[in-house]
């Protein structure tokens, strides 16, 4: 027979064990998936200053979105991997004119290592549904159509698609926007 104190201690241990396991299950034993927003790039000079000003005003549709994977066990030289879709030459004035006129431009999917997660405009959106998250993202990239057309097939579509592929969550940018988490 257990004393009241022993029962209480055992219950606290079980509760703490369950809590620890649930935290580990949601954010601990799988790769973490984040969405980040950065200023749109533009040619140096007035256009770049304008884009930076627009970004600082937090206008949702005038930001560049990307997906960041933080591996459960990252290698020592970096903490996360960023995946994004953008024009091949985003600072070219002719690319900007094409994009602004509604025409498709040649795009590219970029993959880069990050030494740390961004501190601002970076949101945890879920854990990967599989263990091989980076491989899944690379496979997604192989099938991604690289003709970019703003509003129809751009970084927002890429971000929503990749997050859904990795976590199963649909329309993540709309959810972030409507929940107010993205302010």
PDB file of C-alpha atoms in Angstrom:
ATOM      1  CA  UNK A   1       0.000   0.000   0.000  1.00  0.00           C
ATOM      2  CA  UNK A   2       1.209   3.511  -0.839  1.00  0.00           C
ATOM      3  CA  UNK A   3       0.974   6.450   1.505  1.00  0.00           C
ATOM      4  CA  UNK A   4      -0.852   9.599   0.402  1.00  0.00           C
ATOM      5  CA  UNK A   5       2.489  11.344  -0.096  1.00  0.00           C
ATOM      6  CA  UNK A   6       3.805   8.478  -2.271  1.00  0.00           C
ATOM      7  CA  UNK A   7       0.593   8.462  -4.343  1.00  0.00           C
ATOM      8  CA  UNK A   8       0.829  12.211  -4.865  1.00  0.00           C
ATOM      9  CA  UNK A   9       4.481  11.911  -5.853  1.00  0.00           C
ATOM     10  CA  UNK A  10       3.692   9.073  -8.280  1.00  0.00           C
ATOM     11  CA  UNK A  11       0.809  11.068  -9.852  1.00  0.00           C
ATOM     12  CA  UNK A  12       3.047  14.143 -10.221  1.00  0.00           C
ATOM     13  CA  UNK A  13       5.733  11.994 -11.852  1.00  0.00           C
ATOM     14  CA  UNK A  14       3.197  10.469 -14.270  1.00  0.00           C
ATOM     15  CA  UNK A  15       1.747  13.892 -15.119  1.00  0.00           C
ATOM     16  CA  UNK A  16       5.182  15.366 -15.696  1.00  0.00           C
ATOM     17  CA  UNK A  17       6.142  12.365 -17.810  1.00  0.00           C
ATOM     18  CA  UNK A  18       2.987  12.722 -19.919  1.00  0.00           C
ATOM     19  CA  UNK A  19       3.548  16.472 -20.331  1.00  0.00           C
ATOM     20  CA  UNK A  20       7.185  15.986 -21.310  1.00  0.00           C
ATOM     21  CA  UNK A  21       6.236  13.295 -23.820  1.00  0.00           C
ATOM     22  CA  UNK A  22       3.476  15.428 -25.350  1.00  0.00           C
ATOM     23  CA  UNK A  23       5.835  18.397 -25.745  1.00  0.00           C
ATOM     24  CA  UNK A  24       8.446  16.120 -27.268  1.00  0.00           C
ATOM     25  CA  UNK A  25       5.854  14.657 -29.621  1.00  0.00           C
ATOM     26  CA  UNK A  26       4.719  18.043 -30.879  1.00  0.00           C
ATOM     27  CA  UNK A  27       8.031  19.890 -31.141  1.00  0.00           C
ATOM     28  CA  UNK A  28      10.795  17.616 -29.977  1.00  0.00           C
ATOM     29  CA  UNK A  29      11.264  14.391 -31.899  1.00  0.00           C
ATOM     30  CA  UNK A  30      10.441  15.582 -35.420  1.00  0.00           C
ATOM     31  CA  UNK A  31      11.951  18.271 -37.580  1.00  0.00           C
ATOM     32  CA  UNK A  32      10.309  21.648 -37.005  1.00  0.00           C
ATOM     33  CA  UNK A  33       8.808  23.639 -39.879  1.00  0.00           C
ATOM     34  CA  UNK A  34       8.690  27.448 -39.848  1.00  0.00           C
ATOM     35  CA  UNK A  35       7.484  30.166 -42.199  1.00  0.00           C
ATOM     36  CA  UNK A  36       9.422  33.412 -42.424  1.00  0.00           C
ATOM     37  CA  UNK A  37       8.827  36.718 -44.200  1.00  0.00           C
ATOM     38  CA  UNK A  38      11.538  39.039 -45.505  1.00  0.00           C
ATOM     39  CA  UNK A  39      11.481  42.213 -47.610  1.00  0.00           C
ATOM     40  CA  UNK A  40      11.036  41.813 -51.347  1.00  0.00           C
ATOM     41  CA  UNK A  41      14.323  42.378 -53.137  1.00  0.00           C
ATOM     42  CA  UNK A  42      14.710  45.136 -55.671  1.00  0.00           C
ATOM     43  CA  UNK A  43      17.443  46.889 -57.610  1.00  0.00           C
ATOM     44  CA  UNK A  44      19.711  48.998 -55.429  1.00  0.00           C
ATOM     45  CA  UNK A  45      18.708  52.574 -54.914  1.00  0.00           C
ATOM     46  CA  UNK A  46      15.202  54.051 -54.618  1.00  0.00           C
ATOM     47  CA  UNK A  47      13.418  50.788 -55.482  1.00  0.00           C
ATOM     48  CA  UNK A  48      15.222  48.934 -52.701  1.00  0.00           C
ATOM     49  CA  UNK A  49      14.460  51.711 -50.197  1.00  0.00           C
ATOM     50  CA  UNK A  50      10.794  51.614 -51.194  1.00  0.00           C
ATOM     51  CA  UNK A  51      10.613  47.825 -50.705  1.00  0.00           C
ATOM     52  CA  UNK A  52      12.256  48.108 -47.285  1.00  0.00           C
ATOM     53  CA  UNK A  53       9.785  50.819 -46.259  1.00  0.00           C
ATOM     54  CA  UNK A  54       6.833  48.713 -47.431  1.00  0.00           C
ATOM     55  CA  UNK A  55       8.163  45.723 -45.459  1.00  0.00           C
ATOM     56  CA  UNK A  56       8.489  47.815 -42.296  1.00  0.00           C
ATOM     57  CA  UNK A  57       4.816  48.814 -42.659  1.00  0.00           C
ATOM     58  CA  UNK A  58       4.001  45.080 -42.414  1.00  0.00           C
ATOM     59  CA  UNK A  59       1.889  45.014 -45.570  1.00  0.00           C
ATOM     60  CA  UNK A  60       1.167  41.286 -45.813  1.00  0.00           C
ATOM     61  CA  UNK A  61       1.072  40.924 -49.597  1.00  0.00           C
ATOM     62  CA  UNK A  62       4.322  42.806 -50.197  1.00  0.00           C
ATOM     63  CA  UNK A  63       6.654  40.416 -48.424  1.00  0.00           C
ATOM     64  CA  UNK A  64       8.672  37.426 -49.576  1.00  0.00           C
ATOM     65  CA  UNK A  65       7.796  34.143 -47.855  1.00  0.00           C
ATOM     66  CA  UNK A  66       9.955  31.106 -47.321  1.00  0.00           C
ATOM     67  CA  UNK A  67       9.943  27.794 -45.468  1.00  0.00           C
ATOM     68  CA  UNK A  68      12.561  26.932 -42.873  1.00  0.00           C
ATOM     69  CA  UNK A  69      13.238  23.416 -41.651  1.00  0.00           C
ATOM     70  CA  UNK A  70      14.956  23.062 -38.306  1.00  0.00           C
ATOM     71  CA  UNK A  71      16.208  19.472 -38.125  1.00  0.00           C
ATOM     72  CA  UNK A  72      15.725  17.609 -34.850  1.00  0.00           C
ATOM     73  CA  UNK A  73      19.485  16.919 -34.852  1.00  0.00           C
ATOM     74  CA  UNK A  74      21.098  19.692 -36.908  1.00  0.00           C
ATOM     75  CA  UNK A  75      24.728  19.381 -38.021  1.00  0.00           C
ATOM     76  CA  UNK A  76      27.156  21.522 -35.983  1.00  0.00           C
ATOM     77  CA  UNK A  77      27.796  24.099 -38.746  1.00  0.00           C
ATOM     78  CA  UNK A  78      24.186  25.271 -39.183  1.00  0.00           C
ATOM     79  CA  UNK A  79      20.858  25.240 -37.356  1.00  0.00           C
ATOM     80  CA  UNK A  80      18.267  25.283 -40.136  1.00  0.00           C
ATOM     81  CA  UNK A  81      17.681  25.069 -43.881  1.00  0.00           C
ATOM     82  CA  UNK A  82      15.661  27.645 -45.807  1.00  0.00           C
ATOM     83  CA  UNK A  83      13.694  26.861 -48.964  1.00  0.00           C
ATOM     84  CA  UNK A  84      12.246  29.603 -51.147  1.00  0.00           C
ATOM     85  CA  UNK A  85      10.978  30.376 -54.633  1.00  0.00           C
ATOM     86  CA  UNK A  86      11.807  33.666 -56.332  1.00  0.00           C
ATOM     87  CA  UNK A  87      12.680  35.163 -59.727  1.00  0.00           C
ATOM     88  CA  UNK A  88      16.040  33.992 -61.095  1.00  0.00           C
ATOM     89  CA  UNK A  89      17.265  37.574 -61.169  1.00  0.00           C
ATOM     90  CA  UNK A  90      15.151  39.461 -58.593  1.00  0.00           C
ATOM     91  CA  UNK A  91      17.242  42.658 -58.728  1.00  0.00           C
ATOM     92  CA  UNK A  92      17.092  43.041 -62.518  1.00  0.00           C
ATOM     93  CA  UNK A  93      14.964  46.027 -63.565  1.00  0.00           C
ATOM     94  CA  UNK A  94      13.576  44.104 -66.567  1.00  0.00           C
ATOM     95  CA  UNK A  95      12.448  41.291 -64.267  1.00  0.00           C
ATOM     96  CA  UNK A  96      10.675  43.871 -62.097  1.00  0.00           C
ATOM     97  CA  UNK A  97       8.915  45.343 -65.139  1.00  0.00           C
ATOM     98  CA  UNK A  98       7.793  41.879 -66.290  1.00  0.00           C
ATOM     99  CA  UNK A  99       6.505  41.004 -62.819  1.00  0.00           C
ATOM    100  CA  UNK A 100       4.680  44.335 -62.418  1.00  0.00           C
ATOM    101  CA  UNK A 101       3.053  43.912 -65.821  1.00  0.00           C
ATOM    102  CA  UNK A 102       1.650  40.538 -64.788  1.00  0.00           C
ATOM    103  CA  UNK A 103       3.843  38.411 -67.013  1.00  0.00           C
ATOM    104  CA  UNK A 104       5.502  35.167 -65.980  1.00  0.00           C
ATOM    105  CA  UNK A 105       9.248  35.259 -65.344  1.00  0.00           C
ATOM    106  CA  UNK A 106      11.784  32.524 -64.910  1.00  0.00           C
ATOM    107  CA  UNK A 107      11.965  31.499 -61.271  1.00  0.00           C
ATOM    108  CA  UNK A 108      14.232  29.372 -59.169  1.00  0.00           C
ATOM    109  CA  UNK A 109      13.961  27.380 -55.959  1.00  0.00           C
ATOM    110  CA  UNK A 110      16.777  28.210 -53.561  1.00  0.00           C
ATOM    111  CA  UNK A 111      18.032  26.071 -50.687  1.00  0.00           C
ATOM    112  CA  UNK A 112      20.430  27.576 -48.139  1.00  0.00           C
ATOM    113  CA  UNK A 113      21.743  26.841 -44.669  1.00  0.00           C
ATOM    114  CA  UNK A 114      21.034  29.216 -41.789  1.00  0.00           C
ATOM    115  CA  UNK A 115      23.204  29.512 -38.723  1.00  0.00           C
ATOM    116  CA  UNK A 116      20.149  30.534 -36.667  1.00  0.00           C
ATOM    117  CA  UNK A 117      16.423  31.124 -37.035  1.00  0.00           C
ATOM    118  CA  UNK A 118      15.308  34.693 -37.762  1.00  0.00           C
ATOM    119  CA  UNK A 119      14.157  36.565 -34.658  1.00  0.00           C
ATOM    120  CA  UNK A 120      11.399  38.523 -36.396  1.00  0.00           C
ATOM    121  CA  UNK A 121       8.633  37.458 -38.762  1.00  0.00           C
ATOM    122  CA  UNK A 122       9.348  33.769 -38.303  1.00  0.00           C
ATOM    123  CA  UNK A 123       6.555  31.451 -37.127  1.00  0.00           C
ATOM    124  CA  UNK A 124       6.553  27.809 -36.058  1.00  0.00           C
ATOM    125  CA  UNK A 125       3.815  26.164 -38.145  1.00  0.00           C
ATOM    126  CA  UNK A 126       4.207  22.505 -37.249  1.00  0.00           C
ATOM    127  CA  UNK A 127       6.351  19.426 -37.087  1.00  0.00           C
ATOM    128  CA  UNK A 128       7.112  17.287 -40.079  1.00  0.00           C
ATOM    129  CA  UNK A 129       4.811  14.314 -40.577  1.00  0.00           C
ATOM    130  CA  UNK A 130       7.793  12.188 -41.677  1.00  0.00           C
ATOM    131  CA  UNK A 131      11.388  11.767 -40.517  1.00  0.00           C
ATOM    132  CA  UNK A 132      13.138  12.652 -43.788  1.00  0.00           C
ATOM    133  CA  UNK A 133      11.919  16.253 -43.974  1.00  0.00           C
ATOM    134  CA  UNK A 134      14.782  17.689 -46.024  1.00  0.00           C
ATOM    135  CA  UNK A 135      14.512  14.824 -48.537  1.00  0.00           C
ATOM    136  CA  UNK A 136      10.758  15.436 -48.794  1.00  0.00           C
ATOM    137  CA  UNK A 137      11.372  19.141 -49.450  1.00  0.00           C
ATOM    138  CA  UNK A 138      13.965  18.347 -52.131  1.00  0.00           C
ATOM    139  CA  UNK A 139      11.533  15.947 -53.824  1.00  0.00           C
ATOM    140  CA  UNK A 140       8.849  18.670 -53.701  1.00  0.00           C
ATOM    141  CA  UNK A 141      11.312  21.076 -55.347  1.00  0.00           C
ATOM    142  CA  UNK A 142      12.001  18.611 -58.191  1.00  0.00           C
ATOM    143  CA  UNK A 143       8.329  18.781 -59.158  1.00  0.00           C
ATOM    144  CA  UNK A 144       7.815  22.519 -58.623  1.00  0.00           C
ATOM    145  CA  UNK A 145       7.054  24.469 -61.825  1.00  0.00           C
ATOM    146  CA  UNK A 146       9.566  27.335 -61.956  1.00  0.00           C
ATOM    147  CA  UNK A 147       7.635  29.829 -64.097  1.00  0.00           C
ATOM    148  CA  UNK A 148       6.815  32.539 -61.566  1.00  0.00           C
ATOM    149  CA  UNK A 149       3.780  34.764 -61.908  1.00  0.00           C
ATOM    150  CA  UNK A 150       2.935  37.038 -58.998  1.00  0.00           C
ATOM    151  CA  UNK A 151      -0.488  36.309 -57.562  1.00  0.00           C
ATOM    152  CA  UNK A 152      -0.847  33.006 -59.432  1.00  0.00           C
ATOM    153  CA  UNK A 153       2.338  31.013 -58.841  1.00  0.00           C
ATOM    154  CA  UNK A 154       4.766  32.767 -56.503  1.00  0.00           C
ATOM    155  CA  UNK A 155       6.508  32.469 -53.125  1.00  0.00           C
ATOM    156  CA  UNK A 156       3.145  32.342 -51.328  1.00  0.00           C
ATOM    157  CA  UNK A 157       1.987  29.357 -53.371  1.00  0.00           C
ATOM    158  CA  UNK A 158       5.359  27.681 -52.874  1.00  0.00           C
ATOM    159  CA  UNK A 159       5.279  28.268 -49.105  1.00  0.00           C
ATOM    160  CA  UNK A 160       1.709  27.008 -48.755  1.00  0.00           C
ATOM    161  CA  UNK A 161       2.466  23.975 -50.936  1.00  0.00           C
ATOM    162  CA  UNK A 162       5.702  22.980 -49.224  1.00  0.00           C
ATOM    163  CA  UNK A 163       4.267  23.389 -45.714  1.00  0.00           C
ATOM    164  CA  UNK A 164       1.278  21.231 -46.691  1.00  0.00           C
ATOM    165  CA  UNK A 165       3.629  18.624 -48.168  1.00  0.00           C
ATOM    166  CA  UNK A 166       5.732  18.516 -44.990  1.00  0.00           C
ATOM    167  CA  UNK A 167       3.139  18.929 -42.237  1.00  0.00           C
ATOM    168  CA  UNK A 168      -0.255  18.288 -43.838  1.00  0.00           C
ATOM    169  CA  UNK A 169      -1.422  21.822 -42.916  1.00  0.00           C
ATOM    170  CA  UNK A 170      -3.216  23.608 -45.755  1.00  0.00           C
ATOM    171  CA  UNK A 171      -3.245  27.359 -46.463  1.00  0.00           C
ATOM    172  CA  UNK A 172      -0.730  28.166 -43.713  1.00  0.00           C
ATOM    173  CA  UNK A 173      -0.184  31.783 -44.818  1.00  0.00           C
ATOM    174  CA  UNK A 174      -3.901  32.517 -44.716  1.00  0.00           C
ATOM    175  CA  UNK A 175      -4.133  30.902 -41.282  1.00  0.00           C
ATOM    176  CA  UNK A 176      -1.225  32.987 -39.972  1.00  0.00           C
ATOM    177  CA  UNK A 177      -2.743  36.137 -41.393  1.00  0.00           C
ATOM    178  CA  UNK A 178      -6.269  35.538 -40.087  1.00  0.00           C
ATOM    179  CA  UNK A 179      -5.094  34.398 -36.626  1.00  0.00           C
ATOM    180  CA  UNK A 180      -3.112  37.602 -36.105  1.00  0.00           C
ATOM    181  CA  UNK A 181       0.042  35.609 -35.326  1.00  0.00           C
ATOM    182  CA  UNK A 182       1.786  37.165 -38.312  1.00  0.00           C
ATOM    183  CA  UNK A 183       1.687  40.767 -37.130  1.00  0.00           C
TER     184      UNK A 183
END
